[in-house]
PDB file of C-alpha atoms in Angstrom:
ATOM      1  CA  MET A   1     -36.004 -66.437  50.330  1.00 32.00           C
ATOM      2  CA  PRO A   2     -34.922 -65.339  46.846  1.00 36.00           C
ATOM      3  CA  VAL A   3     -36.411 -62.373  44.960  1.00 39.00           C
ATOM      4  CA  THR A   4     -39.449 -63.337  42.908  1.00 40.00           C
ATOM      5  CA  TRP A   5     -39.540 -62.420  39.275  1.00 42.00           C
ATOM      6  CA  ASN A   6     -42.050 -61.944  36.494  1.00 46.00           C
ATOM      7  CA  GLU A   7     -41.006 -62.296  32.811  1.00 46.00           C
ATOM      8  CA  THR A   8     -42.379 -58.906  31.874  1.00 46.00           C
ATOM      9  CA  LYS A   9     -41.874 -56.877  35.067  1.00 52.00           C
ATOM     10  CA  GLU A  10     -39.095 -55.698  37.293  1.00 53.00           C
ATOM     11  CA  PRO A  11     -38.431 -57.796  40.454  1.00 53.00           C
ATOM     12  CA  ASP A  12     -40.750 -57.586  43.459  1.00 53.00           C
ATOM     13  CA  PRO A  13     -39.570 -55.764  46.553  1.00 49.00           C
ATOM     14  CA  LEU A  14     -36.401 -57.192  48.016  1.00 67.00           C
ATOM     15  CA  ARG A  15     -36.640 -59.727  50.834  1.00 79.00           C
ATOM     16  CA  ILE A  16     -33.411 -60.779  52.569  1.00 87.00           C
ATOM     17  CA  THR A  17     -32.976 -63.543  55.174  1.00 90.00           C
ATOM     18  CA  PRO A  18     -30.996 -63.020  58.381  1.00 92.00           C
ATOM     19  CA  LEU A  19     -28.075 -64.952  56.867  1.00 94.00           C
ATOM     20  CA  GLY A  20     -28.428 -62.767  53.784  1.00 94.00           C
ATOM     21  CA  TRP A  21     -27.949 -59.676  55.920  1.00 95.00           C
ATOM     22  CA  LEU A  22     -24.809 -61.127  57.379  1.00 96.00           C
ATOM     23  CA  ARG A  23     -23.463 -61.534  53.826  1.00 96.00           C
ATOM     24  CA  VAL A  24     -24.472 -57.941  53.114  1.00 96.00           C
ATOM     25  CA  LEU A  25     -22.523 -56.630  56.049  1.00 97.00           C
ATOM     26  CA  ARG A  26     -19.492 -58.799  55.461  1.00 97.00           C
ATOM     27  CA  ARG A  27     -19.202 -58.248  51.729  1.00 98.00           C
ATOM     28  CA  GLY A  28     -20.397 -54.620  51.916  1.00 97.00           C
ATOM     29  CA  LEU A  29     -17.787 -53.683  54.501  1.00 98.00           C
ATOM     30  CA  ILE A  30     -14.876 -55.266  52.637  1.00 98.00           C
ATOM     31  CA  LEU A  31     -16.098 -53.928  49.291  1.00 97.00           C
ATOM     32  CA  GLY A  32     -16.461 -50.411  50.760  1.00 95.00           C
ATOM     33  CA  LEU A  33     -12.942 -50.454  52.155  1.00 97.00           C
ATOM     34  CA  LEU A  34     -11.623 -51.656  48.842  1.00 97.00           C
ATOM     35  CA  VAL A  35     -13.468 -49.098  46.728  1.00 94.00           C
ATOM     36  CA  PHE A  36     -12.980 -46.016  48.897  1.00 93.00           C
ATOM     37  CA  GLY A  37      -9.531 -47.045  50.042  1.00 96.00           C
ATOM     38  CA  GLY A  38      -8.565 -47.392  46.350  1.00 95.00           C
ATOM     39  CA  LEU A  39     -10.153 -44.024  45.617  1.00 93.00           C
ATOM     40  CA  LEU A  40      -8.095 -42.335  48.298  1.00 94.00           C
ATOM     41  CA  LEU A  41      -4.903 -43.956  47.088  1.00 96.00           C
ATOM     42  CA  LEU A  42      -5.751 -42.971  43.479  1.00 94.00           C
ATOM     43  CA  LEU A  43      -6.318 -39.295  44.450  1.00 93.00           C
ATOM     44  CA  LEU A  44      -3.030 -39.229  46.318  1.00 95.00           C
ATOM     45  CA  VAL A  45      -1.124 -40.720  43.414  1.00 96.00           C
ATOM     46  CA  ARG A  46      -2.887 -38.404  40.992  1.00 94.00           C
ATOM     47  CA  LEU A  47      -1.575 -35.351  42.906  1.00 94.00           C
ATOM     48  CA  ALA A  48       1.832 -36.243  41.626  1.00 94.00           C
ATOM     49  CA  GLU A  49       0.831 -37.859  38.359  1.00 95.00           C
ATOM     50  CA  ARG A  50      -1.158 -34.926  37.012  1.00 92.00           C
ATOM     51  CA  PRO A  51       1.526 -32.175  37.120  1.00 94.00           C
ATOM     52  CA  MET A  52       4.053 -34.654  35.751  1.00 93.00           C
ATOM     53  CA  TYR A  53       2.059 -36.242  32.966  1.00 91.00           C
ATOM     54  CA  GLY A  54      -1.015 -34.124  32.364  1.00 89.00           C
ATOM     55  CA  LEU A  55      -3.714 -36.131  30.520  1.00 86.00           C
ATOM     56  CA  HIS A  56      -1.402 -39.169  30.505  1.00 88.00           C
ATOM     57  CA  ARG A  57      -2.098 -41.551  33.399  1.00 90.00           C
ATOM     58  CA  PRO A  58       0.726 -44.087  33.623  1.00 91.00           C
ATOM     59  CA  LEU A  59      -0.055 -45.182  37.166  1.00 93.00           C
ATOM     60  CA  THR A  60      -3.573 -44.595  38.407  1.00 93.00           C
ATOM     61  CA  PRO A  61      -5.414 -46.866  35.921  1.00 92.00           C
ATOM     62  CA  PHE A  62      -3.651 -49.837  37.558  1.00 94.00           C
ATOM     63  CA  ILE A  63      -5.247 -48.921  40.873  1.00 95.00           C
ATOM     64  CA  THR A  64      -8.705 -48.832  39.184  1.00 94.00           C
ATOM     65  CA  GLN A  65      -8.086 -52.290  37.621  1.00 95.00           C
ATOM     66  CA  PHE A  66      -6.933 -53.734  40.937  1.00 96.00           C
ATOM     67  CA  VAL A  67     -10.045 -52.423  42.719  1.00 96.00           C
ATOM     68  CA  CYS A  68     -12.443 -53.624  40.023  1.00 95.00           C
ATOM     69  CA  ARG A  69     -10.946 -57.100  39.657  1.00 96.00           C
ATOM     70  CA  ASN A  70     -10.974 -57.728  43.404  1.00 97.00           C
ATOM     71  CA  ALA A  71     -14.510 -56.486  43.725  1.00 97.00           C
ATOM     72  CA  PHE A  72     -15.634 -59.642  41.952  1.00 97.00           C
ATOM     73  CA  ARG A  73     -13.569 -61.754  44.268  1.00 97.00           C
ATOM     74  CA  ILE A  74     -15.246 -60.154  47.271  1.00 97.00           C
ATOM     75  CA  LEU A  75     -18.687 -60.572  45.760  1.00 97.00           C
ATOM     76  CA  GLY A  76     -17.943 -64.152  44.752  1.00 97.00           C
ATOM     77  CA  ILE A  77     -18.947 -63.477  41.140  1.00 98.00           C
ATOM     78  CA  GLY A  78     -16.950 -65.422  38.524  1.00 97.00           C
ATOM     79  CA  PHE A  79     -15.024 -63.361  35.976  1.00 97.00           C
ATOM     80  CA  ALA A  80     -13.944 -64.647  32.580  1.00 96.00           C
ATOM     81  CA  THR A  81     -12.809 -63.144  29.270  1.00 96.00           C
ATOM     82  CA  GLN A  82     -12.313 -64.169  25.654  1.00 96.00           C
ATOM     83  CA  GLY A  83     -10.499 -62.411  22.838  1.00 95.00           C
ATOM     84  CA  HIS A  84      -7.649 -59.924  22.568  1.00 94.00           C
ATOM     85  CA  LEU A  85      -7.470 -56.386  23.794  1.00 94.00           C
ATOM     86  CA  MET A  86      -7.238 -53.712  21.084  1.00 94.00           C
ATOM     87  CA  GLN A  87      -3.835 -52.057  20.891  1.00 91.00           C
ATOM     88  CA  GLU A  88      -4.763 -49.376  18.346  1.00 92.00           C
ATOM     89  CA  GLN A  89      -6.019 -45.881  19.105  1.00 91.00           C
ATOM     90  CA  GLY A  90      -9.784 -45.697  19.544  1.00 93.00           C
ATOM     91  CA  ALA A  91     -12.743 -46.693  21.644  1.00 95.00           C
ATOM     92  CA  VAL A  92     -14.576 -49.681  23.079  1.00 96.00           C
ATOM     93  CA  VAL A  93     -18.344 -50.162  22.873  1.00 97.00           C
ATOM     94  CA  ALA A  94     -20.430 -52.687  24.836  1.00 97.00           C
ATOM     95  CA  ASN A  95     -23.946 -53.606  25.769  1.00 97.00           C
ATOM     96  CA  HIS A  96     -25.109 -52.344  29.141  1.00 95.00           C
ATOM     97  CA  SER A  97     -27.170 -54.236  31.674  1.00 94.00           C
ATOM     98  CA  SER A  98     -25.905 -53.333  35.155  1.00 92.00           C
ATOM     99  CA  TRP A  99     -23.747 -51.050  37.252  1.00 91.00           C
ATOM    100  CA  LEU A 100     -21.537 -54.112  37.486  1.00 94.00           C
ATOM    101  CA  ASP A 101     -20.556 -53.543  33.861  1.00 94.00           C
ATOM    102  CA  ILE A 102     -18.361 -50.724  35.029  1.00 91.00           C
ATOM    103  CA  PHE A 103     -16.378 -52.989  37.321  1.00 94.00           C
ATOM    104  CA  ALA A 104     -16.170 -55.777  34.707  1.00 95.00           C
ATOM    105  CA  LEU A 105     -14.922 -53.579  31.848  1.00 95.00           C
ATOM    106  CA  ASN A 106     -12.404 -51.796  34.059  1.00 94.00           C
ATOM    107  CA  ALA A 107     -11.083 -55.093  35.490  1.00 94.00           C
ATOM    108  CA  ARG A 108      -9.559 -56.260  32.205  1.00 91.00           C
ATOM    109  CA  LYS A 109      -8.692 -53.188  30.275  1.00 89.00           C
ATOM    110  CA  ARG A 110      -7.358 -49.645  31.007  1.00 89.00           C
ATOM    111  CA  ILE A 111     -10.369 -47.614  29.819  1.00 91.00           C
ATOM    112  CA  TYR A 112     -12.092 -44.266  30.376  1.00 93.00           C
ATOM    113  CA  PHE A 113     -15.869 -44.100  30.301  1.00 92.00           C
ATOM    114  CA  VAL A 114     -17.792 -41.577  28.315  1.00 90.00           C
ATOM    115  CA  SER A 115     -20.867 -40.532  30.336  1.00 86.00           C
ATOM    116  CA  LYS A 116     -23.636 -37.921  30.297  1.00 82.00           C
ATOM    117  CA  ALA A 117     -22.652 -34.685  32.073  1.00 82.00           C
ATOM    118  CA  GLU A 118     -25.221 -35.003  34.906  1.00 81.00           C
ATOM    119  CA  VAL A 119     -23.491 -38.117  36.290  1.00 79.00           C
ATOM    120  CA  ALA A 120     -20.622 -35.854  37.501  1.00 79.00           C
ATOM    121  CA  GLY A 121     -22.970 -34.429  40.112  1.00 78.00           C
ATOM    122  CA  TRP A 122     -24.270 -37.728  41.484  1.00 74.00           C
ATOM    123  CA  PRO A 123     -23.201 -38.390  45.094  1.00 70.00           C
ATOM    124  CA  GLY A 124     -20.644 -41.196  45.352  1.00 70.00           C
ATOM    125  CA  ILE A 125     -20.793 -42.395  41.764  1.00 74.00           C
ATOM    126  CA  GLY A 126     -19.935 -38.909  40.404  1.00 78.00           C
ATOM    127  CA  TRP A 127     -16.888 -38.711  42.676  1.00 77.00           C
ATOM    128  CA  LEU A 128     -15.654 -42.097  41.512  1.00 80.00           C
ATOM    129  CA  ALA A 129     -16.269 -41.230  37.890  1.00 84.00           C
ATOM    130  CA  ARG A 130     -14.389 -37.937  38.031  1.00 84.00           C
ATOM    131  CA  ALA A 131     -11.462 -39.492  39.870  1.00 84.00           C
ATOM    132  CA  THR A 132     -11.045 -42.298  37.345  1.00 85.00           C
ATOM    133  CA  GLY A 133     -10.921 -39.914  34.379  1.00 87.00           C
ATOM    134  CA  THR A 134     -14.436 -40.266  32.941  1.00 90.00           C
ATOM    135  CA  VAL A 135     -15.177 -38.086  29.954  1.00 89.00           C
ATOM    136  CA  PHE A 136     -18.423 -36.100  30.550  1.00 88.00           C
ATOM    137  CA  ILE A 137     -20.441 -34.911  27.572  1.00 84.00           C
ATOM    138  CA  GLU A 138     -23.610 -32.932  27.071  1.00 80.00           C
ATOM    139  CA  ARG A 139     -26.234 -34.198  24.625  1.00 73.00           C
ATOM    140  CA  ASN A 140     -26.272 -30.932  22.750  1.00 72.00           C
ATOM    141  CA  PRO A 141     -25.621 -30.701  18.994  1.00 71.00           C
ATOM    142  CA  LYS A 142     -24.019 -27.263  19.526  1.00 73.00           C
ATOM    143  CA  LYS A 143     -21.332 -28.999  21.589  1.00 74.00           C
ATOM    144  CA  ALA A 144     -20.414 -31.521  18.899  1.00 72.00           C
ATOM    145  CA  LYS A 145     -17.186 -29.793  17.756  1.00 77.00           C
ATOM    146  CA  GLU A 146     -16.037 -29.222  21.375  1.00 81.00           C
ATOM    147  CA  GLN A 147     -16.704 -32.881  22.214  1.00 80.00           C
ATOM    148  CA  THR A 148     -14.841 -34.083  19.142  1.00 80.00           C
ATOM    149  CA  GLU A 149     -11.796 -32.035  20.192  1.00 83.00           C
ATOM    150  CA  LEU A 150     -12.059 -33.539  23.700  1.00 85.00           C
ATOM    151  CA  PHE A 151     -12.221 -37.049  22.273  1.00 86.00           C
ATOM    152  CA  GLU A 152      -9.189 -36.295  20.038  1.00 85.00           C
ATOM    153  CA  ALA A 153      -7.125 -35.007  22.968  1.00 87.00           C
ATOM    154  CA  ARG A 154      -7.932 -37.992  25.111  1.00 88.00           C
ATOM    155  CA  LEU A 155      -7.215 -40.490  22.314  1.00 86.00           C
ATOM    156  CA  LYS A 156      -3.897 -38.838  21.445  1.00 83.00           C
ATOM    157  CA  ALA A 157      -2.972 -39.176  25.138  1.00 85.00           C
ATOM    158  CA  GLY A 158      -3.321 -42.927  24.700  1.00 85.00           C
ATOM    159  CA  HIS A 159      -6.691 -43.277  26.414  1.00 89.00           C
ATOM    160  CA  LYS A 160      -9.132 -45.978  25.311  1.00 92.00           C
ATOM    161  CA  LEU A 161     -12.643 -44.458  25.594  1.00 94.00           C
ATOM    162  CA  LEU A 162     -15.672 -46.626  26.324  1.00 95.00           C
ATOM    163  CA  PHE A 163     -19.345 -45.880  25.809  1.00 94.00           C
ATOM    164  CA  PHE A 164     -22.624 -47.832  25.825  1.00 95.00           C
ATOM    165  CA  PRO A 165     -24.362 -47.181  22.415  1.00 95.00           C
ATOM    166  CA  GLU A 166     -27.693 -48.600  23.664  1.00 95.00           C
ATOM    167  CA  GLY A 167     -28.111 -45.355  25.663  1.00 89.00           C
ATOM    168  CA  THR A 168     -29.661 -47.184  28.580  1.00 89.00           C
ATOM    169  CA  SER A 169     -29.279 -50.382  30.620  1.00 91.00           C
ATOM    170  CA  THR A 170     -31.311 -53.516  30.020  1.00 93.00           C
ATOM    171  CA  ASP A 171     -32.347 -56.667  31.872  1.00 92.00           C
ATOM    172  CA  GLY A 172     -29.194 -58.413  30.570  1.00 92.00           C
ATOM    173  CA  ARG A 173     -31.158 -60.773  28.314  1.00 91.00           C
ATOM    174  CA  ARG A 174     -31.156 -58.705  25.146  1.00 91.00           C
ATOM    175  CA  VAL A 175     -29.137 -56.126  23.181  1.00 95.00           C
ATOM    176  CA  LEU A 176     -30.955 -52.940  22.191  1.00 95.00           C
ATOM    177  CA  PRO A 177     -30.357 -51.168  18.893  1.00 96.00           C
ATOM    178  CA  PHE A 178     -27.165 -49.044  19.023  1.00 97.00           C
ATOM    179  CA  LYS A 179     -27.612 -45.295  18.818  1.00 94.00           C
ATOM    180  CA  THR A 180     -25.186 -43.629  16.386  1.00 93.00           C
ATOM    181  CA  THR A 181     -24.609 -40.260  18.034  1.00 87.00           C
ATOM    182  CA  LEU A 182     -21.220 -40.810  19.688  1.00 88.00           C
ATOM    183  CA  PHE A 183     -19.873 -42.680  16.667  1.00 92.00           C
ATOM    184  CA  ALA A 184     -20.037 -39.418  14.714  1.00 88.00           C
ATOM    185  CA  ALA A 185     -17.067 -37.918  16.523  1.00 85.00           C
ATOM    186  CA  PHE A 186     -14.759 -40.593  15.063  1.00 89.00           C
ATOM    187  CA  PHE A 187     -15.559 -39.554  11.488  1.00 88.00           C
ATOM    188  CA  GLN A 188     -14.118 -36.075  11.970  1.00 81.00           C
ATOM    189  CA  ASP A 189     -10.795 -35.079  10.474  1.00 78.00           C
ATOM    190  CA  GLY A 190      -8.001 -36.085  12.803  1.00 75.00           C
ATOM    191  CA  LEU A 191      -9.713 -39.176  14.070  1.00 82.00           C
ATOM    192  CA  ASN A 192     -11.200 -41.079  11.161  1.00 80.00           C
ATOM    193  CA  GLN A 193      -7.971 -42.386   9.605  1.00 85.00           C
ATOM    194  CA  ASP A 194      -6.278 -43.823  12.699  1.00 87.00           C
ATOM    195  CA  SER A 195      -9.116 -44.773  15.018  1.00 92.00           C
ATOM    196  CA  PHE A 196     -10.561 -48.200  15.627  1.00 95.00           C
ATOM    197  CA  ILE A 197     -13.701 -49.329  17.592  1.00 97.00           C
ATOM    198  CA  GLN A 198     -13.670 -52.599  19.476  1.00 97.00           C
ATOM    199  CA  PRO A 199     -17.052 -54.220  20.256  1.00 98.00           C
ATOM    200  CA  VAL A 200     -17.363 -56.100  23.522  1.00 98.00           C
ATOM    201  CA  SER A 201     -20.149 -58.412  24.602  1.00 97.00           C
ATOM    202  CA  VAL A 202     -20.835 -58.324  28.328  1.00 97.00           C
ATOM    203  CA  ILE A 203     -22.691 -61.467  29.463  1.00 97.00           C
ATOM    204  CA  PHE A 204     -24.007 -62.097  32.980  1.00 97.00           C
ATOM    205  CA  THR A 205     -24.997 -65.625  34.100  1.00 96.00           C
ATOM    206  CA  ALA A 206     -27.399 -65.598  37.011  1.00 96.00           C
ATOM    207  CA  PRO A 207     -26.801 -67.667  40.170  1.00 95.00           C
ATOM    208  CA  GLU A 208     -28.157 -71.209  39.959  1.00 93.00           C
ATOM    209  CA  GLY A 209     -31.930 -71.222  40.609  1.00 90.00           C
ATOM    210  CA  GLU A 210     -32.364 -67.492  40.102  1.00 91.00           C
ATOM    211  CA  ASP A 211     -34.090 -65.660  37.273  1.00 90.00           C
ATOM    212  CA  PRO A 212     -31.736 -65.091  34.310  1.00 93.00           C
ATOM    213  CA  ARG A 213     -32.206 -61.321  34.781  1.00 94.00           C
ATOM    214  CA  PHE A 214     -30.773 -61.482  38.357  1.00 94.00           C
ATOM    215  CA  TYR A 215     -27.938 -58.988  37.653  1.00 95.00           C
ATOM    216  CA  GLY A 216     -29.900 -56.759  35.300  1.00 94.00           C
ATOM    217  CA  TRP A 217     -30.454 -53.169  36.508  1.00 91.00           C
ATOM    218  CA  TRP A 218     -32.890 -51.272  34.277  1.00 89.00           C
ATOM    219  CA  GLY A 219     -35.967 -49.103  34.055  1.00 86.00           C
ATOM    220  CA  ASP A 220     -36.854 -47.466  37.371  1.00 86.00           C
ATOM    221  CA  MET A 221     -34.950 -49.922  39.529  1.00 88.00           C
ATOM    222  CA  GLU A 222     -33.152 -48.208  42.395  1.00 88.00           C
ATOM    223  CA  PHE A 223     -29.466 -48.747  43.002  1.00 88.00           C
ATOM    224  CA  GLY A 224     -29.664 -49.486  46.719  1.00 89.00           C
ATOM    225  CA  PRO A 225     -31.999 -52.516  46.627  1.00 91.00           C
ATOM    226  CA  HIS A 226     -30.107 -53.946  43.663  1.00 93.00           C
ATOM    227  CA  LEU A 227     -26.864 -53.616  45.479  1.00 93.00           C
ATOM    228  CA  LEU A 228     -28.215 -55.274  48.596  1.00 94.00           C
ATOM    229  CA  GLN A 229     -29.626 -58.143  46.468  1.00 94.00           C
ATOM    230  CA  THR A 230     -26.191 -58.705  44.934  1.00 95.00           C
ATOM    231  CA  LEU A 231     -24.413 -58.620  48.285  1.00 96.00           C
ATOM    232  CA  ALA A 232     -26.955 -60.927  49.952  1.00 95.00           C
ATOM    233  CA  ALA A 233     -26.869 -63.680  47.332  1.00 94.00           C
ATOM    234  CA  LYS A 234     -25.880 -67.068  48.822  1.00 93.00           C
ATOM    235  CA  ARG A 235     -24.736 -68.282  45.439  1.00 94.00           C
ATOM    236  CA  GLN A 236     -23.270 -66.041  42.774  1.00 97.00           C
ATOM    237  CA  GLY A 237     -23.098 -66.321  39.006  1.00 97.00           C
ATOM    238  CA  GLN A 238     -20.544 -65.126  36.488  1.00 97.00           C
ATOM    239  CA  VAL A 239     -19.754 -62.282  34.138  1.00 97.00           C
ATOM    240  CA  GLU A 240     -17.951 -62.943  30.854  1.00 97.00           C
ATOM    241  CA  LEU A 241     -16.430 -60.425  28.477  1.00 97.00           C
ATOM    242  CA  ILE A 242     -16.010 -61.300  24.785  1.00 97.00           C
ATOM    243  CA  TYR A 243     -13.619 -58.919  22.958  1.00 97.00           C
ATOM    244  CA  HIS A 244     -14.372 -58.899  19.216  1.00 97.00           C
ATOM    245  CA  ARG A 245     -12.165 -57.943  16.310  1.00 97.00           C
ATOM    246  CA  PRO A 246     -11.515 -54.136  16.321  1.00 97.00           C
ATOM    247  CA  LEU A 247     -13.173 -52.255  13.406  1.00 97.00           C
ATOM    248  CA  LYS A 248     -11.226 -49.513  11.598  1.00 96.00           C
ATOM    249  CA  VAL A 249     -13.361 -46.396  11.342  1.00 95.00           C
ATOM    250  CA  CYS A 250     -12.236 -45.397   7.824  1.00 94.00           C
ATOM    251  CA  ASP A 251     -13.454 -48.781   6.477  1.00 96.00           C
ATOM    252  CA  PHE A 252     -17.033 -47.578   6.976  1.00 96.00           C
ATOM    253  CA  ALA A 253     -18.806 -44.933   4.947  1.00 95.00           C
ATOM    254  CA  ASN A 254     -20.630 -43.376   7.858  1.00 95.00           C
ATOM    255  CA  ARG A 255     -21.509 -43.710  11.546  1.00 94.00           C
ATOM    256  CA  LYS A 256     -24.702 -45.752  10.890  1.00 96.00           C
ATOM    257  CA  LEU A 257     -22.745 -48.543   9.209  1.00 98.00           C
ATOM    258  CA  LEU A 258     -20.132 -48.572  11.874  1.00 97.00           C
ATOM    259  CA  ALA A 259     -22.685 -48.642  14.668  1.00 97.00           C
ATOM    260  CA  ALA A 260     -24.546 -51.463  12.922  1.00 97.00           C
ATOM    261  CA  ALA A 261     -21.369 -53.504  12.567  1.00 98.00           C
ATOM    262  CA  CYS A 262     -20.545 -53.039  16.259  1.00 98.00           C
ATOM    263  CA  GLU A 263     -24.124 -53.953  17.267  1.00 98.00           C
ATOM    264  CA  THR A 264     -24.024 -57.119  15.131  1.00 97.00           C
ATOM    265  CA  ALA A 265     -20.767 -58.287  16.797  1.00 97.00           C
ATOM    266  CA  VAL A 266     -22.002 -57.582  20.317  1.00 98.00           C
ATOM    267  CA  ARG A 267     -25.371 -59.214  19.615  1.00 96.00           C
ATOM    268  CA  GLN A 268     -23.811 -62.366  18.083  1.00 95.00           C
ATOM    269  CA  GLY A 269     -21.477 -62.745  21.093  1.00 95.00           C
ATOM    270  CA  HIS A 270     -24.404 -62.252  23.502  1.00 92.00           C
ATOM    271  CA  GLU A 271     -26.699 -64.648  21.679  1.00 86.00           C
ATOM    272  CA  GLY A 272     -23.956 -67.247  21.136  1.00 78.00           C
ATOM    273  CA  SER A 273     -23.452 -67.504  24.910  1.00 66.00           C
ATOM    274  CA  GLU A 274     -26.998 -68.711  25.329  1.00 63.00           C
ATOM    275  CA  LYS A 275     -26.767 -71.692  22.968  1.00 56.00           C
TER     276      LYS A 275
END
């Protein structure tokens, strides 16, 4: 029996059939082996990569991409992309509706997430984030200069940073206004002339017959039940990434205008997919 939904509320408690539990066990076991096996391989390679290349990571991002792309194959979720990957120095911004966004965005492009500092201490997720080179920041104005220097060092090492300007996840059916805080770092001397921001629309299509918000993970929803629901699904849907034209930072007078332009591109891609 599928999860029941209400248009204004989060899903009712999860109910999984016996066959659904078999899919959970099968997919979960294979996915766990892929993710944690990939993590172990990444850490072993990083032992040699770090002393040789420092911040540069010429090898380990390919392991992350391999794991994330094959995660969708294991889950049975379709994966499609449009547009060209940015070659210039800078960052990627996207709408955020699910923990699956992380797999989707890593599957196509070598990126490094920007995340709040407390995520580093989360069991499981924190370990994965640290191993894959996530940039952890504190939401403290006194740390602004330090964070700008960190961004600059990572960008000059060839890293493409990625952050979610909405500041939270949604039900996947809408794009929230973009917060401008993290855009400010790109207007500092040393970054503003050579940096670009590429907006990306992340669009989930629910399995046939399910609520359109099936893959959304928001509000007070717990990770465990949402993961089980995804693993148990008899039919799966699709995720599509639309890469929009990169925007040069120095073409905008301030962070608010740049954030608004990125939001418009992401929103148009998201809304266009529903027509």
